[in-house]
């Protein structure tokens, strides 16, 4: 079942490059007047929306077959040629796209990830986070900071997950966006942690099952169980069949607040706990604990807030939680305390080359 994974640089190299990038960026900010540095930060919002526009227009997909002249590309995507030139001028300056000497637009290594058929595509991620729905919520960040409560449920009249269940087009876009985020982390996770030592792995709140499918394909793990709500896993059997995993991978449905499948050697909760308040997170962890044998292992895959003051994805996602959900990102100590209250003992935190870490815990005796 094993196959080749993308190579992941060693963690010391990743950390060294991260520190160098931070120091260079900090030096650049110190060399310019404060208002100039602040203006550049503000322009970053424009850049993200420009990439969203490229994703919505399908520019990367239209360039997949090769470079195209501006007029030809504009006709293909149904855009105004002058408007396209103005958009591409910005994106080319950040090397998202390239322009050849004959004037034709072309993909770069960056924009290849905007193609819908890319091995790891971020097209849906940009479509969701650049959407009117999401931008509208983030325009109320100051209200969330002032009150300490998420504004999303107030604006929607219900929780985010209830809202996306009712508005399935948005919900499906969100599911695809989160799958793309999950795919980014798979190779670093498999490089950093030995999932193959477990016989049966239960992925709780597994979504489309990408992580567990890759674990079974690339490690010695023998059996997997994908567990999520019925509407989330609908149609997943076709993917299981395509990967020839019907003999070792099954799908079960339900809510992790009510029950979790029994019999696993390891239980994965990936990007689940951070969605919930401490009270709700403790509830779902106790539900998992009730299903686990004493020798089973709990694996929380989360962005653990670092102690350093450098930029880190977890710090931004923590604001996303503040705006839209009752949850939060947590430090190592906060995870340790939450796990202890839920009947677990934190054994270790394993960092990866991505922003995710594996928070490993065992049931308390």
Coordinates of C-alpha atoms in Angstrom, one line a residue:
X1 CA 0.0 0.0 0.0
X2 CA 3.0 2.3 0.6
X3 CA 3.8 4.9 -2.1
X4 CA 6.1 7.9 -2.4
X5 CA 5.3 11.0 -0.3
X6 CA 6.6 14.5 -1.0
X7 CA 9.9 15.1 0.7
X8 CA 9.7 17.2 3.9
X9 CA 12.7 19.2 5.0
X10 CA 14.2 18.4 8.4
X11 CA 12.6 20.4 11.3
X12 CA 15.8 22.2 12.3
X13 CA 16.1 23.5 8.7
X14 CA 12.4 24.6 8.8
X15 CA 12.9 26.4 12.1
X16 CA 16.2 28.1 10.9
X17 CA 14.6 29.4 7.8
X18 CA 11.6 30.6 9.8
X19 CA 13.8 32.6 12.1
X20 CA 15.8 34.1 9.2
X21 CA 12.6 35.1 7.4
X22 CA 11.3 36.7 10.6
X23 CA 14.5 38.6 11.3
X24 CA 14.7 39.9 7.7
X25 CA 11.1 41.0 7.8
X26 CA 11.6 42.7 11.2
X27 CA 14.7 44.5 9.8
X28 CA 12.8 45.7 6.8
X29 CA 10.0 47.1 9.1
X30 CA 12.6 48.9 11.3
X31 CA 14.4 50.5 8.3
X32 CA 11.2 52.3 7.0
X33 CA 9.0 54.8 8.8
X34 CA 6.3 53.3 11.0
X35 CA 3.5 54.5 8.7
X36 CA 5.2 52.9 5.7
X37 CA 5.4 49.6 7.4
X38 CA 1.8 49.9 8.5
X39 CA 0.7 50.8 5.0
X40 CA 2.4 47.7 3.6
X41 CA 0.5 45.5 6.1
X42 CA -2.8 47.1 4.9
X43 CA -1.9 46.3 1.3
X44 CA -1.7 42.7 2.2
X45 CA -5.5 42.6 2.5
X46 CA -5.7 43.9 -1.1
X47 CA -3.3 41.2 -2.3
X48 CA -5.4 38.4 -0.7
X49 CA -8.5 39.7 -2.4
X50 CA -6.6 39.9 -5.7
X51 CA -5.7 36.2 -5.4
X52 CA -9.3 35.4 -4.5
X53 CA -10.4 37.2 -7.7
X54 CA -8.0 35.0 -9.7
X55 CA -9.4 31.9 -8.1
X56 CA -13.0 33.0 -8.7
X57 CA -12.2 33.7 -12.4
X58 CA -10.4 30.4 -12.8
X59 CA -7.2 32.0 -14.3
X60 CA -4.9 29.3 -13.1
X61 CA -7.0 26.6 -14.6
X62 CA -7.2 28.5 -17.9
X63 CA -3.4 28.7 -18.0
X64 CA -2.9 25.0 -17.2
X65 CA -2.4 24.0 -20.8
X66 CA 0.2 26.7 -21.3
X67 CA 0.8 30.5 -21.6
X68 CA -1.9 32.7 -23.2
X69 CA -2.1 36.2 -24.5
X70 CA -4.2 38.7 -22.4
X71 CA -7.0 39.0 -24.9
X72 CA -7.3 35.2 -25.4
X73 CA -7.2 34.6 -21.7
X74 CA -9.8 37.3 -21.1
X75 CA -12.2 35.8 -23.6
X76 CA -11.7 32.3 -22.1
X77 CA -12.6 33.3 -18.5
X78 CA -15.3 35.8 -19.6
X79 CA -13.5 38.9 -18.2
X80 CA -12.8 42.4 -19.5
X81 CA -9.3 42.5 -21.0
X82 CA -8.3 45.8 -19.4
X83 CA -9.6 44.7 -16.0
X84 CA -7.6 41.4 -16.4
X85 CA -4.4 43.3 -17.2
X86 CA -4.8 45.5 -14.1
X87 CA -5.4 42.4 -11.9
X88 CA -2.5 40.5 -13.3
X89 CA -0.1 43.5 -13.0
X90 CA -0.5 43.2 -9.2
X91 CA -0.3 39.4 -9.1
X92 CA 2.8 39.3 -11.4
X93 CA 4.6 41.8 -9.1
X94 CA 4.3 39.2 -6.3
X95 CA 5.2 36.3 -8.6
X96 CA 1.8 34.7 -8.3
X97 CA 1.7 34.7 -12.1
X98 CA 4.4 35.5 -14.7
X99 CA 4.4 37.4 -18.0
X100 CA 6.7 36.3 -20.8
X101 CA 8.6 38.7 -23.1
X102 CA 5.9 38.2 -25.8
X103 CA 3.3 39.4 -23.3
X104 CA 1.6 36.0 -22.6
X105 CA 0.6 35.2 -19.1
X106 CA 1.9 32.0 -17.5
X107 CA 1.7 30.0 -14.3
X108 CA 4.4 30.0 -11.6
X109 CA 5.0 27.5 -8.9
X110 CA 2.7 29.7 -6.7
X111 CA -0.2 29.9 -9.0
X112 CA -0.1 26.2 -9.8
X113 CA -1.5 25.7 -6.4
X114 CA -4.6 27.7 -7.5
X115 CA -5.5 25.1 -10.1
X116 CA -8.5 23.1 -9.1
X117 CA -6.7 19.9 -10.1
X118 CA -3.4 20.6 -8.3
X119 CA -2.2 17.8 -6.0
X120 CA -2.6 20.3 -3.1
X121 CA -5.0 23.0 -4.4
X122 CA -5.7 26.2 -2.4
X123 CA -8.3 27.4 -4.8
X124 CA -11.3 26.6 -2.6
X125 CA -9.4 28.0 0.4
X126 CA -9.2 31.4 -1.3
X127 CA -12.7 31.2 -2.5
X128 CA -14.0 30.7 1.0
X129 CA -11.9 33.1 2.9
X130 CA -12.2 35.8 0.3
X131 CA -16.0 35.4 0.0
X132 CA -18.5 38.1 0.9
X133 CA -19.8 35.9 3.7
X134 CA -16.4 35.5 5.4
X135 CA -15.3 39.1 4.8
X136 CA -18.5 40.3 6.3
X137 CA -17.9 38.5 9.5
X138 CA -14.3 39.7 9.8
X139 CA -15.5 43.3 9.4
X140 CA -16.8 42.8 13.0
X141 CA -13.6 41.6 14.5
X142 CA -13.5 44.7 16.7
X143 CA -16.9 43.7 18.1
X144 CA -15.6 40.2 18.9
X145 CA -12.6 41.7 20.6
X146 CA -14.7 44.2 22.6
X147 CA -17.2 41.6 23.8
X148 CA -15.0 38.5 23.9
X149 CA -17.7 36.6 22.1
X150 CA -17.9 35.3 18.5
X151 CA -20.0 37.5 16.2
X152 CA -20.7 34.8 13.6
X153 CA -23.5 33.1 15.4
X154 CA -25.1 36.5 16.1
X155 CA -24.9 37.6 12.4
X156 CA -26.1 34.2 11.1
X157 CA -28.7 33.6 13.8
X158 CA -27.2 30.1 14.5
X159 CA -23.8 28.4 14.9
X160 CA -21.5 28.3 11.9
X161 CA -21.9 24.5 11.5
X162 CA -25.7 24.8 11.6
X163 CA -25.6 27.6 9.1
X164 CA -23.4 25.7 6.7
X165 CA -25.7 22.6 7.1
X166 CA -28.6 24.7 5.9
X167 CA -26.6 26.6 3.2
X168 CA -25.0 23.6 1.6
X169 CA -23.3 25.5 -1.3
X170 CA -21.3 27.5 1.3
X171 CA -20.9 24.4 3.5
X172 CA -19.5 22.3 0.6
X173 CA -17.1 25.1 -0.3
X174 CA -16.0 25.2 3.4
X175 CA -15.5 21.4 3.4
X176 CA -13.4 21.6 0.3
X177 CA -11.3 24.5 1.7
X178 CA -10.7 22.6 4.9
X179 CA -9.8 19.5 3.0
X180 CA -7.1 21.5 1.1
X181 CA -5.7 22.7 4.5
X182 CA -5.7 19.1 5.7
X183 CA -3.9 18.0 2.5
X184 CA -1.1 20.6 3.2
X185 CA -0.4 19.0 6.5
X186 CA -0.5 15.3 5.5
X187 CA 3.1 14.8 4.3
X188 CA 4.6 16.7 7.3
X189 CA 2.4 14.7 9.7
X190 CA 3.5 11.3 8.3
X191 CA 7.1 12.4 8.3
X192 CA 7.0 13.5 12.0
X193 CA 4.8 10.8 13.6
X194 CA 4.7 7.0 13.4
X195 CA 1.0 6.2 12.7
X196 CA 2.0 2.8 11.5
X197 CA 2.5 1.4 15.0
X198 CA -1.3 1.3 15.5
X199 CA -3.4 -1.6 14.3
X200 CA -6.8 0.2 14.1
X201 CA -7.1 4.0 13.8
X202 CA -10.4 5.8 14.3
X203 CA -10.5 9.3 12.8
X204 CA -13.1 11.3 14.7
X205 CA -14.7 14.1 12.8
X206 CA -12.7 12.9 9.8
X207 CA -14.5 15.0 7.1
X208 CA -13.6 13.6 3.7
X209 CA -11.2 11.2 5.2
X210 CA -8.1 12.4 3.4
X211 CA -5.7 12.0 6.4
X212 CA -6.7 8.5 7.3
X213 CA -6.7 7.4 3.6
X214 CA -3.1 8.6 3.3
X215 CA -2.1 7.0 6.6
X216 CA -3.4 3.6 5.3
X217 CA -1.7 4.1 2.0
X218 CA 1.7 5.1 3.3
X219 CA 2.2 3.3 6.6
X220 CA 1.8 -0.2 8.2
X221 CA -1.5 0.7 9.9
X222 CA -3.9 -2.1 9.2
X223 CA -7.4 -0.8 9.6
X224 CA -9.1 2.6 9.8
X225 CA -12.6 3.9 10.7
X226 CA -13.8 7.3 9.4
X227 CA -16.4 8.8 11.7
X228 CA -18.4 11.9 11.0
X229 CA -21.9 13.2 10.4
X230 CA -23.9 11.4 7.7
X231 CA -24.1 14.4 5.4
X232 CA -20.3 14.9 5.6
X233 CA -19.3 11.4 4.6
X234 CA -22.0 10.9 2.0
X235 CA -20.3 9.7 -1.2
X236 CA -17.1 8.8 0.5
X237 CA -17.3 5.2 -0.5
X238 CA -16.4 6.0 -4.1
X239 CA -13.1 7.5 -2.9
X240 CA -12.4 4.5 -0.7
X241 CA -13.0 2.2 -3.7
X242 CA -10.8 4.3 -5.9
X243 CA -7.9 3.9 -3.5
X244 CA -8.6 0.1 -3.2
X245 CA -9.1 0.4 0.6
X246 CA -12.4 -1.4 0.9
X247 CA -10.9 -4.2 2.9
X248 CA -9.3 -2.0 5.6
X249 CA -11.3 1.2 5.8
X250 CA -14.9 1.6 7.0
X251 CA -17.2 4.5 7.5
X252 CA -19.4 5.1 10.6
X253 CA -21.7 8.0 11.2
X254 CA -22.8 10.0 14.2
X255 CA -22.0 13.0 16.4
X256 CA -18.8 13.0 18.5
X257 CA -20.8 14.7 21.2
X258 CA -22.9 11.6 21.6
X259 CA -20.8 8.6 20.8
X260 CA -17.5 7.5 19.2
X261 CA -16.7 4.1 17.7
X262 CA -15.1 1.6 20.1
X263 CA -12.1 -0.7 19.4
X264 CA -9.5 1.7 18.2
X265 CA -5.8 1.6 19.1
X266 CA -5.5 5.3 18.2
X267 CA -8.1 8.0 18.0
X268 CA -7.4 11.0 15.8
X269 CA -9.2 14.4 16.3
X270 CA -7.7 16.7 13.7
X271 CA -8.7 20.4 13.9
X272 CA -11.7 19.5 16.0
X273 CA -11.0 20.6 19.6
X274 CA -10.0 24.1 18.6
X275 CA -13.5 24.7 17.3
X276 CA -15.1 24.5 20.8
X277 CA -15.0 26.2 24.2
X278 CA -13.3 24.4 27.0
X279 CA -16.6 23.1 28.3
X280 CA -17.6 21.7 24.9
X281 CA -14.2 20.4 24.2
X282 CA -14.1 18.6 27.6
X283 CA -17.5 17.0 26.7
X284 CA -16.3 15.6 23.4
X285 CA -13.0 14.4 24.8
X286 CA -14.9 12.6 27.6
X287 CA -17.1 11.0 24.9
X288 CA -13.9 9.8 23.2
X289 CA -12.5 8.6 26.5
X290 CA -15.5 6.5 27.2
X291 CA -15.0 4.6 23.9
X292 CA -11.3 4.0 24.4
X293 CA -9.5 1.0 25.9
X294 CA -7.0 1.8 28.7
X295 CA -4.1 1.2 26.3
X296 CA -5.4 3.3 23.4
X297 CA -3.8 6.6 22.3
X298 CA -5.5 9.9 21.7
X299 CA -3.9 12.1 19.0
X300 CA -5.1 15.7 18.8
X301 CA -3.7 17.3 15.6
X302 CA -3.9 21.1 16.2
X303 CA -1.9 24.3 15.8
X304 CA -0.4 24.7 19.3
X305 CA 0.3 28.3 20.1
X306 CA 4.0 28.8 20.3
X307 CA 5.8 30.6 23.1
X308 CA 7.9 32.8 20.7
X309 CA 6.7 36.2 19.4
X310 CA 7.2 35.5 15.7
X311 CA 4.3 35.2 13.3
X312 CA 2.6 31.8 13.3
X313 CA -0.5 30.5 11.6
X314 CA -2.1 29.6 14.9
X315 CA -2.2 33.2 16.0
X316 CA -4.3 34.1 12.9
X317 CA -6.6 31.1 13.3
X318 CA -7.1 32.0 16.9
X319 CA -8.7 35.3 15.6
X320 CA -10.8 33.3 13.2
X321 CA -12.1 31.4 16.2
X322 CA -12.8 34.6 18.0
X323 CA -14.8 35.9 15.1
X324 CA -16.8 32.8 14.1
X325 CA -16.7 30.1 16.7
X326 CA -16.8 29.5 20.5
X327 CA -13.3 27.8 20.3
X328 CA -9.7 29.0 20.5
X329 CA -6.2 27.9 19.8
X330 CA -4.3 26.7 22.9
X331 CA -0.8 26.5 24.3
X332 CA 0.8 23.2 25.3
X333 CA 0.0 23.9 28.9
X334 CA -3.7 24.7 28.1
X335 CA -4.0 21.4 26.2
X336 CA -2.4 19.6 29.1
X337 CA -5.0 21.1 31.5
X338 CA -7.9 20.4 29.2
X339 CA -6.8 16.8 28.7
X340 CA -6.4 16.3 32.5
X341 CA -9.9 17.5 33.2
X342 CA -11.2 15.1 30.5
X343 CA -9.5 12.0 31.9
X344 CA -6.3 12.0 29.8
X345 CA -2.6 12.5 30.6
X346 CA -0.6 14.5 28.0
X347 CA 2.5 12.4 27.0
X348 CA 4.2 14.6 24.4
X349 CA 3.7 17.2 21.7
X350 CA 5.3 16.4 18.4
X351 CA 5.9 19.3 16.1
X352 CA 5.8 18.9 12.3
X353 CA 7.2 20.9 9.3
X354 CA 3.7 22.4 9.0
X355 CA 1.9 24.6 11.5
X356 CA 0.3 21.5 13.0
X357 CA 1.6 19.5 16.0
X358 CA 0.5 16.1 17.3
X359 CA -0.7 16.4 20.9
X360 CA -0.4 12.8 22.2
X361 CA -2.3 11.6 25.3
X362 CA -3.3 8.4 27.1
X363 CA -6.3 7.6 29.3
X364 CA -5.6 8.1 32.9
X365 CA -5.7 5.0 35.0

